[in-house]
Coordinates of N, CA and C in Angstrom, one line a residue:
P1 N 1.7 22.2 -5.6 CA 2.2 22.5 -6.9 C 1.2 22.4 -8.0
L2 N 1.2 23.2 -9.0 CA 0.3 23.1 -10.1 C 1.1 23.1 -11.4
S3 N 0.7 22.3 -12.4 CA 1.4 22.2 -13.6 C 0.4 22.2 -14.8
P4 N 0.6 22.9 -15.9 CA 1.7 23.8 -16.2 C 1.6 25.1 -15.4
P5 N 2.7 25.9 -15.5 CA 2.7 27.1 -14.7 C 1.5 28.0 -15.0
P6 N 0.7 28.4 -14.0 CA -0.5 29.2 -14.3 C -0.4 30.6 -13.8
R7 N -1.3 31.4 -14.1 CA -1.5 32.7 -13.5 C -2.7 32.5 -12.6
T8 N -2.5 32.7 -11.3 CA -3.6 32.3 -10.4 C -4.6 33.4 -10.3
F9 N -5.8 33.0 -9.9 CA -6.9 34.0 -9.6 C -7.6 33.4 -8.3
C10 N -8.2 34.3 -7.6 CA -9.0 33.9 -6.4 C -10.3 34.7 -6.4
G11 N -11.4 34.0 -6.1 CA -12.7 34.6 -6.2 C -13.4 34.6 -4.9
G12 N -14.7 34.6 -4.9 CA -15.5 34.6 -3.8 C -15.3 33.4 -2.8
G13 N -15.8 33.6 -1.6 CA -15.6 32.5 -0.6 C -14.1 32.4 -0.3
F14 N -13.7 31.1 -0.2 CA -12.3 30.8 0.0 C -11.7 30.0 -1.1
G15 N -12.3 30.1 -2.3 CA -11.8 29.3 -3.4 C -10.6 30.1 -4.0
C16 N -9.6 29.3 -4.5 CA -8.5 29.9 -5.2 C -8.1 28.9 -6.3
G17 N -7.7 29.4 -7.4 CA -7.5 28.5 -8.5 C -6.3 29.0 -9.4
A18 N -6.3 28.4 -10.6 CA -5.2 28.7 -11.6 C -5.8 28.7 -13.0
A19 N -5.2 29.5 -13.8 CA -5.7 29.5 -15.2 C -4.7 30.1 -16.1
G20 N -4.6 29.6 -17.4 CA -3.8 30.1 -18.4 C -2.4 29.9 -18.2
S21 N -1.6 30.7 -18.9 CA -0.1 30.6 -18.9 C 0.4 31.6 -17.9
A22 N 1.6 31.3 -17.3 CA 2.2 32.2 -16.4 C 2.8 33.4 -17.1
G23 N 2.8 33.4 -18.4 CA 3.3 34.5 -19.1 C 4.8 34.6 -19.0
A24 N 5.4 35.8 -19.3 CA 6.9 35.9 -19.4 C 7.4 36.7 -18.3
A25 N 6.8 36.6 -17.1 CA 7.3 37.3 -16.0 C 8.7 36.9 -15.6
P26 N 9.7 37.8 -15.6 CA 11.1 37.5 -15.4 C 11.3 37.1 -13.9
P27 N 12.2 36.3 -13.6 CA 12.6 36.0 -12.2 C 13.2 37.2 -11.6
N28 N 13.0 37.4 -10.3 CA 13.6 38.5 -9.6 C 15.1 38.1 -9.3
E29 N 15.8 38.9 -8.6 CA 17.2 38.7 -8.4 C 17.6 37.4 -7.7
D30 N 16.7 36.9 -6.9 CA 17.0 35.7 -6.1 C 16.6 34.4 -6.9
G31 N 16.2 34.6 -8.2 CA 16.0 33.4 -9.0 C 14.6 32.9 -8.9
V32 N 13.7 33.6 -8.2 CA 12.3 33.1 -8.0 C 11.3 34.1 -8.7
T33 N 10.4 33.5 -9.4 CA 9.4 34.3 -10.1 C 8.1 34.4 -9.3
V34 N 7.6 35.6 -9.0 CA 6.4 35.7 -8.3 C 5.3 36.1 -9.3
Y35 N 4.4 35.1 -9.5 CA 3.3 35.3 -10.5 C 2.1 36.1 -10.0
N36 N 1.8 35.9 -8.7 CA 0.6 36.5 -8.2 C 0.7 36.6 -6.7
E37 N 0.2 37.7 -6.2 CA 0.0 37.8 -4.7 C -1.5 38.3 -4.5
D38 N -2.1 37.7 -3.5 CA -3.5 38.0 -3.3 C -3.9 37.7 -1.8
T39 N -5.1 38.2 -1.5 CA -5.7 37.9 -0.2 C -7.0 37.2 -0.4
V40 N -7.2 36.0 0.1 CA -8.4 35.2 0.0 C -8.9 34.9 1.3
G41 N -10.1 35.5 1.7 CA -10.6 35.2 3.0 C -9.5 35.6 4.1
P42 N -9.2 34.6 5.0 CA -8.2 34.9 6.1 C -6.8 34.7 5.6
Y43 N -6.6 34.4 4.4 CA -5.2 34.0 3.9 C -4.6 35.0 3.0
Q44 N -3.3 35.1 3.1 CA -2.5 35.7 2.1 C -1.9 34.6 1.2
T45 N -2.0 34.8 -0.1 CA -1.4 33.8 -1.0 C -0.4 34.4 -1.9
V46 N 0.5 33.5 -2.3 CA 1.5 34.0 -3.3 C 1.8 32.7 -4.2
T47 N 1.8 33.0 -5.5 CA 2.1 31.9 -6.5 C 3.5 32.2 -7.0
V48 N 4.4 31.2 -6.8 CA 5.8 31.4 -7.2 C 6.3 30.2 -8.0
G49 N 7.4 30.4 -8.7 CA 8.1 29.4 -9.4 C 9.6 29.7 -9.5
A50 N 10.3 28.6 -9.8 CA 11.8 28.8 -9.9 C 12.3 27.6 -10.7
Q51 N 13.5 27.8 -11.2 CA 14.2 26.7 -11.9 C 15.2 26.0 -11.0
D52 N 15.5 26.6 -9.8 CA 16.4 26.1 -8.8 C 15.7 25.8 -7.5
P53 N 15.5 24.6 -7.1 CA 14.8 24.3 -5.9 C 15.4 24.9 -4.6
N54 N 16.7 25.1 -4.6 CA 17.4 25.7 -3.5 C 17.0 27.2 -3.4
A55 N 16.9 27.8 -4.6 CA 16.5 29.2 -4.6 C 15.1 29.4 -4.1
L56 N 14.2 28.5 -4.5 CA 12.9 28.5 -4.0 C 12.8 28.3 -2.5
Y57 N 13.5 27.3 -2.0 CA 13.6 27.1 -0.6 C 14.0 28.3 0.2
D58 N 15.1 28.9 -0.3 CA 15.6 30.1 0.3 C 14.6 31.2 0.3
W59 N 13.9 31.4 -0.8 CA 12.9 32.5 -0.9 C 11.8 32.3 0.1
L60 N 11.3 31.0 0.2 CA 10.2 30.7 1.1 C 10.6 30.9 2.6
T61 N 11.8 30.5 2.9 CA 12.2 30.6 4.3 C 12.4 32.1 4.7
Q62 N 13.0 32.8 3.7 CA 13.3 34.2 4.0 C 12.0 35.1 4.1
N63 N 10.9 34.5 3.5 CA 9.6 35.2 3.5 C 8.7 34.7 4.6
G64 N 9.3 34.0 5.6 CA 8.6 33.6 6.8 C 7.8 32.3 6.7
Y65 N 8.1 31.4 5.7 CA 7.4 30.1 5.6 C 8.3 29.1 6.3
A66 N 7.7 28.3 7.2 CA 8.5 27.3 8.0 C 8.6 26.1 7.2
I67 N 9.7 25.8 6.6 CA 9.9 24.7 5.7 C 11.2 24.0 6.1
A68 N 11.2 22.7 6.3 CA 12.4 22.0 6.7 C 13.3 21.8 5.5
A69 N 14.6 21.7 5.8 CA 15.6 21.6 4.7 C 15.4 20.3 4.0
E70 N 14.8 19.3 4.7 CA 14.5 18.0 4.0 C 13.5 18.1 2.9
T71 N 12.8 19.2 2.8 CA 11.8 19.4 1.8 C 12.4 19.7 0.4
V72 N 13.7 20.1 0.3 CA 14.3 20.5 -0.9 C 14.2 19.4 -2.0
P73 N 14.5 18.1 -1.7 CA 14.3 17.1 -2.8 C 12.8 17.0 -3.4
T74 N 11.9 17.3 -2.5 CA 10.5 17.4 -3.0 C 10.3 18.6 -3.9
L75 N 10.8 19.7 -3.5 CA 10.7 20.9 -4.3 C 11.4 20.6 -5.7
E76 N 12.6 19.9 -5.6 CA 13.3 19.6 -6.8 C 12.4 18.8 -7.8
H77 N 11.7 17.8 -7.2 CA 10.8 17.0 -8.0 C 9.8 17.8 -8.8
Y78 N 9.2 18.7 -8.1 CA 8.1 19.5 -8.8 C 8.7 20.6 -9.7
V79 N 9.8 21.2 -9.3 CA 10.5 22.2 -10.1 C 10.9 21.5 -11.5
A80 N 11.3 20.3 -11.4 CA 11.7 19.6 -12.7 C 10.5 19.4 -13.6
L81 N 9.3 19.3 -13.0 CA 8.0 19.2 -13.7 C 7.5 20.6 -14.2
Q82 N 8.2 21.6 -13.9 CA 7.9 23.0 -14.3 C 6.6 23.4 -13.5
S83 N 6.4 22.9 -12.3 CA 5.3 23.3 -11.5 C 5.5 24.7 -10.9
V84 N 4.4 25.3 -10.5 CA 4.5 26.5 -9.7 C 3.9 26.1 -8.3
F85 N 4.1 27.0 -7.3 CA 3.7 26.6 -6.0 C 2.8 27.8 -5.4
V86 N 1.7 27.4 -4.8 CA 0.8 28.3 -4.1 C 1.1 28.2 -2.6
A87 N 1.7 29.3 -2.1 CA 2.1 29.3 -0.6 C 1.0 30.2 0.1
M88 N 0.6 29.8 1.3 CA -0.4 30.5 2.0 C 0.0 30.7 3.4
S89 N -0.4 31.9 4.0 CA -0.2 32.2 5.4 C -1.4 33.0 5.9
M90 N -1.5 33.0 7.2 CA -2.6 33.8 7.8 C -2.4 35.2 7.6
A91 N -3.5 36.0 7.3 CA -3.3 37.4 7.1 C -2.9 38.0 8.4
P92 N -2.3 39.2 8.4 CA -1.8 39.9 9.7 C -3.0 40.1 10.6
G93 N -2.8 39.8 11.9 CA -3.8 40.0 12.9 C -4.8 38.9 13.1
L94 N -4.6 37.8 12.3 CA -5.5 36.6 12.4 C -4.7 35.5 12.9
D95 N -5.4 34.6 13.7 CA -4.8 33.4 14.2 C -5.5 32.2 13.6
V96 N -5.2 31.0 14.2 CA -5.7 29.7 13.6 C -7.3 29.6 13.8
Q97 N -7.8 30.4 14.7 CA -9.3 30.4 14.9 C -10.0 30.9 13.7
A98 N -9.3 31.6 12.8 CA -9.9 32.2 11.6 C -9.8 31.3 10.4
M99 N -9.1 30.1 10.6 CA -8.8 29.2 9.4 C -10.1 28.6 8.9
H100 N -10.2 28.5 7.6 CA -11.3 27.8 6.9 C -10.7 26.8 5.9
P101 N -11.5 25.8 5.5 CA -11.0 24.9 4.4 C -10.7 25.7 3.1
V102 N -9.8 25.2 2.4 CA -9.3 25.9 1.1 C -9.7 25.1 -0.1
S103 N -10.3 25.7 -1.1 CA -10.6 25.1 -2.3 C -9.7 25.6 -3.4
V104 N -9.0 24.7 -4.1 CA -8.2 25.1 -5.2 C -8.8 24.6 -6.5
R105 N -9.1 25.5 -7.4 CA -9.7 25.1 -8.7 C -8.7 25.2 -9.8
Y106 N -8.7 24.2 -10.7 CA -7.8 24.1 -11.8 C -8.5 23.8 -13.0
P107 N -8.7 24.7 -14.0 CA -9.5 24.4 -15.2 C -8.8 23.3 -16.0
G108 N -9.7 22.4 -16.5 CA -9.1 21.4 -17.4 C -8.9 20.1 -16.6
F109 N -8.3 19.1 -17.3 CA -8.1 17.8 -16.7 C -6.8 17.7 -16.0
M110 N -6.8 17.3 -14.7 CA -5.6 17.1 -14.0 C -5.6 15.7 -13.3
A111 N -4.9 14.8 -13.9 CA -5.0 13.4 -13.5 C -3.9 13.0 -12.6
T112 N -3.2 13.9 -12.0 CA -2.1 13.6 -11.0 C -2.4 14.2 -9.7
F113 N -2.3 13.4 -8.6 CA -2.5 13.9 -7.3 C -1.1 14.0 -6.7
P114 N -0.6 15.2 -6.2 CA 0.8 15.3 -5.8 C 1.0 14.7 -4.4
L115 N 1.1 13.4 -4.3 CA 1.3 12.7 -3.1 C 2.7 13.1 -2.5
K116 N 3.7 13.3 -3.3 CA 5.0 13.5 -2.7 C 5.0 14.8 -1.9
M117 N 4.2 15.8 -2.3 CA 4.1 17.0 -1.5 C 3.3 16.8 -0.2
V118 N 2.3 15.9 -0.3 CA 1.4 15.6 0.8 C 2.2 15.0 2.0
V119 N 3.3 14.2 1.7 CA 4.0 13.5 2.8 C 5.0 14.4 3.5
V120 N 5.2 15.6 3.0 CA 6.2 16.5 3.6 C 5.8 16.8 5.1
G121 N 6.6 16.5 6.0 CA 6.3 16.7 7.4 C 5.5 15.6 8.1
A122 N 5.0 14.6 7.3 CA 4.2 13.5 7.8 C 5.1 12.5 8.5
Q123 N 4.5 11.8 9.5 CA 5.2 10.8 10.3 C 4.5 9.4 10.2
V124 N 5.3 8.4 9.9 CA 4.9 7.0 10.0 C 3.9 6.6 8.9
Q125 N 2.6 7.1 9.0 CA 1.6 6.8 8.0 C 0.7 7.9 7.8
L126 N 0.0 7.9 6.6 CA -1.0 8.9 6.2 C -2.4 8.2 6.1
E127 N -3.4 8.9 6.5 CA -4.7 8.5 6.1 C -5.3 9.6 5.2
L128 N -5.7 9.2 4.0 CA -6.1 10.2 3.0 C -7.4 9.7 2.4
A129 N -8.3 10.6 2.0 CA -9.5 10.3 1.3 C -9.5 11.2 0.1
L130 N -9.9 10.6 -1.1 CA -9.9 11.4 -2.3 C -11.3 11.1 -3.0
W131 N -12.0 12.2 -3.3 CA -13.2 12.1 -4.0 C -13.0 12.6 -5.5
I132 N -13.3 11.7 -6.4 CA -13.1 12.0 -7.8 C -14.5 12.1 -8.5
V133 N -14.7 13.3 -9.1 CA -16.0 13.5 -9.8 C -15.6 13.5 -11.3
A134 N -16.2 12.6 -12.0 CA -15.9 12.5 -13.5 C -17.1 11.9 -14.2
D135 N -16.9 11.4 -15.4 CA -18.0 10.8 -16.1 C -18.1 9.3 -15.9
Q136 N -17.2 8.7 -15.1 CA -17.2 7.3 -14.9 C -16.3 7.0 -13.6
R137 N -16.2 5.8 -13.3 CA -15.4 5.4 -12.1 C -13.9 5.5 -12.5
Y138 N -13.1 6.0 -11.5 CA -11.7 6.2 -11.6 C -10.9 5.4 -10.6
E139 N -9.6 5.2 -10.8 CA -8.8 4.5 -9.9 C -7.3 5.0 -10.0
A140 N -6.5 4.6 -9.0 CA -5.1 4.9 -9.1 C -4.5 3.9 -10.1
T141 N -3.7 4.4 -11.0 CA -3.0 3.5 -12.0 C -1.6 3.0 -11.6
N142 N -1.0 3.7 -10.6 CA 0.3 3.3 -10.2 C 0.4 2.9 -8.7
Y143 N -0.8 2.9 -8.1 CA -0.9 2.3 -6.8 C -2.0 1.2 -6.9
G144 N -2.1 0.3 -5.9 CA -3.2 -0.6 -5.9 C -4.5 0.1 -5.7
T145 N -5.6 -0.4 -6.3 CA -6.9 0.0 -6.0 C -7.8 -1.2 -5.8
V146 N -8.3 -1.4 -4.6 CA -8.9 -2.6 -4.2 C -10.2 -2.4 -3.5
A147 N -11.0 -3.4 -3.3 CA -12.2 -3.4 -2.6 C -11.9 -3.8 -1.1
L148 N -12.8 -3.4 -0.2 CA -12.6 -3.8 1.2 C -12.8 -5.3 1.3
N149 N -11.9 -6.0 2.0 CA -12.0 -7.5 2.2 C -13.0 -7.7 3.3
S150 N -14.2 -8.1 2.9 CA -15.3 -8.2 3.9 C -15.1 -9.4 4.8
D151 N -14.2 -10.3 4.4 CA -13.9 -11.5 5.3 C -13.4 -11.0 6.7
Y152 N -12.8 -9.8 6.8 CA -12.4 -9.3 8.0 C -13.5 -8.6 8.8
L153 N -14.6 -8.5 8.2 CA -15.7 -7.6 8.8 C -16.6 -8.4 9.7
S154 N -16.9 -7.9 10.9 CA -17.8 -8.6 11.8 C -18.7 -7.6 12.4
W155 N -19.9 -8.1 12.9 CA -20.9 -7.2 13.6 C -21.1 -7.7 15.0
D156 N -20.9 -6.8 16.0 CA -21.1 -7.2 17.4 C -22.5 -6.8 17.8
W157 N -23.3 -7.8 18.1 CA -24.7 -7.6 18.4 C -24.8 -6.9 19.8
Q158 N -23.8 -7.1 20.7 CA -23.9 -6.5 22.0 C -23.6 -5.0 22.0
T159 N -22.6 -4.6 21.2 CA -22.3 -3.2 21.1 C -23.0 -2.5 20.0
Q160 N -23.6 -3.3 19.1 CA -24.3 -2.7 17.9 C -23.3 -1.9 17.0
R161 N -22.1 -2.5 16.9 CA -21.1 -1.8 16.1 C -20.3 -2.9 15.3
S162 N -19.7 -2.4 14.2 CA -18.9 -3.3 13.4 C -17.4 -2.9 13.7
N163 N -16.5 -3.8 13.2 CA -15.1 -3.5 13.3 C -14.6 -3.0 11.9
Y164 N -15.3 -2.1 11.3 CA -15.0 -1.6 10.0 C -13.6 -1.0 9.9
A165 N -13.2 -0.2 10.9 CA -11.9 0.4 10.9 C -10.8 -0.7 10.9
D166 N -11.0 -1.8 11.7 CA -10.0 -2.9 11.7 C -10.0 -3.6 10.4
A167 N -11.1 -3.8 9.8 CA -11.2 -4.5 8.5 C -10.5 -3.7 7.4
F168 N -10.7 -2.3 7.5 CA -10.1 -1.4 6.5 C -8.5 -1.5 6.7
A169 N -8.0 -1.5 7.9 CA -6.6 -1.5 8.1 C -6.0 -2.8 7.7
L170 N -6.7 -3.9 7.9 CA -6.2 -5.3 7.5 C -6.2 -5.4 6.0
T171 N -7.2 -4.8 5.3 CA -7.2 -4.8 3.9 C -6.0 -4.0 3.3
A172 N -5.7 -2.9 3.9 CA -4.6 -2.1 3.5 C -3.3 -2.9 3.7
L173 N -3.2 -3.6 4.9 CA -2.0 -4.3 5.2 C -1.8 -5.5 4.2
E174 N -2.8 -6.2 3.9 CA -2.6 -7.3 3.0 C -2.3 -6.9 1.5
N175 N -2.4 -5.6 1.3 CA -2.0 -5.0 0.0 C -0.8 -4.2 0.1
G176 N 0.0 -4.5 1.1 CA 1.3 -3.9 1.3 C 1.3 -2.5 1.8
N177 N 0.2 -2.1 2.4 CA 0.0 -0.7 2.9 C 0.3 0.3 1.8
R178 N 0.0 -0.1 0.5 CA 0.2 0.8 -0.6 C -0.9 0.7 -1.6
A179 N -2.1 0.7 -1.1 CA -3.3 0.6 -1.9 C -4.4 1.6 -1.5
W180 N -5.2 1.9 -2.4 CA -6.4 2.7 -2.2 C -7.6 1.8 -2.2
I181 N -8.5 2.0 -1.2 CA -9.7 1.2 -1.1 C -10.9 1.9 -1.6
V182 N -11.6 1.3 -2.5 CA -12.8 2.0 -3.0 C -14.0 1.8 -2.0
E183 N -14.4 2.9 -1.5 CA -15.5 2.9 -0.5 C -16.9 3.3 -1.2
Y184 N -16.8 3.9 -2.4 CA -18.1 4.2 -3.1 C -17.7 4.5 -4.5
A185 N -18.6 4.0 -5.4 CA -18.5 4.3 -6.8 C -19.9 4.3 -7.3
G186 N -20.4 5.5 -7.8 CA -21.8 5.5 -8.3 C -22.2 6.9 -8.5
S187 N -23.5 7.1 -8.6 CA -24.1 8.4 -8.9 C -23.7 9.5 -7.9
F188 N -23.2 10.6 -8.5 CA -22.8 11.7 -7.7 C -23.9 12.3 -6.9
S189 N -25.1 12.5 -7.6 CA -26.2 13.1 -6.9 C -26.7 12.3 -5.7
A190 N -26.8 11.0 -5.9 CA -27.3 10.1 -4.9 C -26.4 10.1 -3.6
A191 N -25.1 10.3 -3.9 CA -24.1 10.2 -2.8 C -24.1 11.5 -2.0
L192 N -24.5 12.6 -2.6 CA -24.4 14.0 -2.0 C -25.7 14.6 -1.7
Q193 N -26.8 13.8 -1.5 CA -28.1 14.4 -1.1 C -28.0 15.2 0.1
D194 N -27.2 14.8 1.1 CA -27.1 15.5 2.4 C -25.8 16.2 2.5
A195 N -25.2 16.6 1.4 CA -23.9 17.3 1.5 C -24.0 18.6 2.2
A196 N -22.9 19.0 2.9 CA -22.9 20.3 3.6 C -23.0 21.4 2.6
S197 N -23.6 22.5 3.1 CA -23.7 23.7 2.3 C -22.4 24.3 1.8
A198 N -21.4 24.0 2.6 CA -20.0 24.6 2.3 C -19.5 24.0 1.0
A199 N -20.0 22.8 0.5 CA -19.6 22.2 -0.7 C -20.6 22.5 -1.9
S200 N -21.6 23.4 -1.6 CA -22.6 23.6 -2.6 C -22.0 24.1 -3.9
A201 N -21.0 25.0 -3.9 CA -20.5 25.6 -5.1 C -19.8 24.5 -5.9
D202 N -19.1 23.6 -5.3 CA -18.4 22.5 -6.0 C -19.4 21.5 -6.6
I203 N -20.5 21.3 -5.8 CA -21.5 20.4 -6.3 C -22.1 20.9 -7.6
E204 N -22.5 22.2 -7.5 CA -23.1 22.8 -8.7 C -22.2 22.9 -9.9
L205 N -20.9 23.1 -9.6 CA -19.9 23.1 -10.7 C -19.8 21.7 -11.4
A206 N -19.8 20.7 -10.6 CA -19.8 19.3 -11.2 C -21.0 19.0 -12.0
R207 N -22.2 19.4 -11.4 CA -23.4 19.1 -12.1 C -23.6 19.9 -13.4
G208 N -23.0 21.1 -13.4 CA -23.0 21.9 -14.6 C -22.0 21.5 -15.7
S209 N -21.0 20.8 -15.3 CA -19.9 20.4 -16.2 C -20.1 19.1 -16.8
L210 N -20.9 18.2 -16.1 CA -21.0 16.8 -16.6 C -22.5 16.5 -16.7
L211 N -22.9 15.8 -17.8 CA -24.3 15.4 -18.0 C -24.7 14.4 -16.9
A212 N -23.9 13.5 -16.5 CA -24.2 12.5 -15.5 C -23.0 12.3 -14.6
P213 N -22.7 13.2 -13.7 CA -21.5 13.2 -12.8 C -21.5 11.9 -12.0
Y214 N -20.3 11.3 -11.9 CA -20.1 10.0 -11.3 C -19.0 10.2 -10.2
L215 N -19.3 9.7 -9.0 CA -18.4 9.9 -7.9 C -17.6 8.6 -7.5
T216 N -16.3 8.7 -7.4 CA -15.5 7.6 -6.9 C -14.9 8.1 -5.6
R217 N -15.1 7.4 -4.5 CA -14.4 7.7 -3.2 C -13.4 6.7 -2.9
L218 N -12.1 7.2 -2.9 CA -11.0 6.3 -2.5 C -10.4 6.7 -1.2
R219 N -10.0 5.8 -0.4 CA -9.4 6.1 0.9 C -8.2 5.2 1.2
T220 N -7.2 5.6 1.9 CA -6.1 4.8 2.2 C -5.5 5.1 3.5
V221 N -4.9 4.1 4.1 CA -4.0 4.2 5.2 C -2.6 3.7 4.7
M222 N -1.7 4.6 4.5 CA -0.5 4.2 3.8 C 0.8 4.7 4.5
L223 N 1.7 3.8 4.6 CA 3.0 4.1 5.3 C 3.7 5.2 4.4
V224 N 4.3 6.2 5.1 CA 4.9 7.3 4.5 C 6.0 6.8 3.6
D225 N 6.8 5.8 4.0 CA 7.9 5.3 3.2 C 7.4 4.7 1.9
H226 N 6.1 4.3 1.8 CA 5.6 3.7 0.6 C 5.0 4.7 -0.4
V227 N 5.0 6.0 0.0 CA 4.5 7.0 -0.9 C 5.7 7.5 -1.6
N228 N 6.1 6.8 -2.7 CA 7.3 7.2 -3.4 C 7.1 7.8 -4.8
E229 N 5.8 8.1 -5.1 CA 5.5 8.7 -6.4 C 4.2 9.4 -6.3
D230 N 4.0 10.4 -7.2 CA 2.7 11.0 -7.2 C 1.6 10.0 -7.7
M231 N 0.4 10.2 -7.4 CA -0.7 9.3 -7.7 C -1.2 9.7 -9.1
L232 N -1.2 8.7 -10.0 CA -1.8 8.9 -11.3 C -3.2 8.3 -11.4
L233 N -4.1 9.0 -11.9 CA -5.5 8.6 -12.0 C -5.9 8.2 -13.4
G234 N -6.7 7.2 -13.5 CA -7.2 6.8 -14.9 C -8.6 6.1 -14.7
P235 N -9.3 5.9 -15.8 CA -10.6 5.2 -15.8 C -10.3 3.8 -15.2
A236 N -11.2 3.4 -14.3 CA -11.1 2.1 -13.7 C -11.3 0.9 -14.7
Q237 N -10.5 -0.1 -14.6 CA -10.7 -1.3 -15.4 C -12.0 -2.0 -15.1
D238 N -12.5 -1.9 -13.9 CA -13.8 -2.4 -13.5 C -14.7 -1.2 -13.4
P239 N -15.7 -1.0 -14.3 CA -16.5 0.2 -14.3 C -17.7 0.1 -13.4
S240 N -17.9 -1.0 -12.7 CA -19.2 -1.3 -12.0 C -19.2 -0.4 -10.7
D241 N -20.5 -0.2 -10.2 CA -20.7 0.6 -9.0 C -20.2 -0.2 -7.8
V242 N -19.9 0.6 -6.8 CA -19.5 0.0 -5.5 C -20.4 0.7 -4.4
S243 N -21.2 -0.2 -3.8 CA -22.2 0.3 -2.8 C -21.4 0.7 -1.5
P244 N -21.9 1.8 -0.8 CA -21.3 2.2 0.5 C -21.7 1.2 1.6
L245 N -22.7 0.3 1.3 CA -23.1 -0.6 2.3 C -22.4 -1.9 2.2
V246 N -21.8 -2.4 3.2 CA -21.0 -3.7 3.2 C -21.6 -4.7 4.2
F247 N -21.8 -5.9 3.7 CA -22.4 -7.0 4.6 C -21.3 -7.6 5.4
A248 N -21.5 -7.7 6.7 CA -20.5 -8.3 7.7 C -20.9 -9.8 7.8
P249 N -20.0 -10.7 7.3 CA -20.3 -12.1 7.3 C -20.0 -12.8 8.7
N250 N -19.4 -12.0 9.6 CA -19.1 -12.6 10.9 C -19.9 -12.0 12.0
D251 N -20.4 -12.8 12.9 CA -21.2 -12.4 14.0 C -20.4 -12.5 15.3
L252 N -20.6 -11.5 16.2 CA -20.1 -11.6 17.6 C -21.2 -11.4 18.6
N253 N -21.3 -12.2 19.6 CA -22.3 -12.1 20.6 C -23.7 -12.1 20.1
R254 N -24.0 -13.0 19.1 CA -25.3 -13.0 18.5 C -26.3 -13.6 19.4
P255 N -27.4 -12.9 19.7 CA -28.5 -13.5 20.6 C -29.1 -14.7 20.0
A256 N -29.4 -15.6 20.9 CA -30.0 -16.9 20.5 C -31.3 -16.8 19.8
D257 N -32.0 -15.7 20.0 CA -33.4 -15.6 19.4 C -33.4 -14.9 18.1
V258 N -32.2 -14.6 17.6 CA -32.0 -13.9 16.3 C -31.8 -14.9 15.2
D259 N -32.7 -14.8 14.2 CA -32.6 -15.8 13.0 C -31.5 -15.3 12.1

């Protein structure tokens, strides 16, 4: 969902975005307004909106989108916000082997991450990573934002591995499985020196838009039942950097000859 209602455009590569006002396009007979239809790479896209979530659900299912009936309350939430929806499907003759990552660009400041839409169809828990490029460190204002609890972290000298995944899960658990963990906060350029070429357009966009782009990486393992509202983002109360390197205070199988 995107808000306010935009007129979409899609350009080179596989990027697709939204801009401007949706205009005065009238709804069709089934109560759904189709703002835009396009083909982007291997995908067919359509941007639609409605004032009735049931009408929107009916339109999507009638047009071949597999959507569970339990999705209607989520549609109702975003319809009430006057959002529009970008629906995508594979172009005729293509299968999943042709799929590519999708980039959605939205001009201006968008400080809400639509978590309620993300959980549609999810089971038990979600693992999500969010990269925020701005002029300073950001955090979730309506969910917990915490640092990794390094007390849980250990280094096994025999296997030459840490238990970082376990420490991450325990940190999430002690915060009610409803918190985002800051894994990095600092210079955008320093963090992306080895970024994949597929992200080069986004990297150049950030560098061209901000004098000193700053990257915040948030990640979570969150129970689906705890995702009860969209994520609101705001400047972090603690503006300090967070290093991606974490010291493990606990040793396992430490050799006797290691100081």
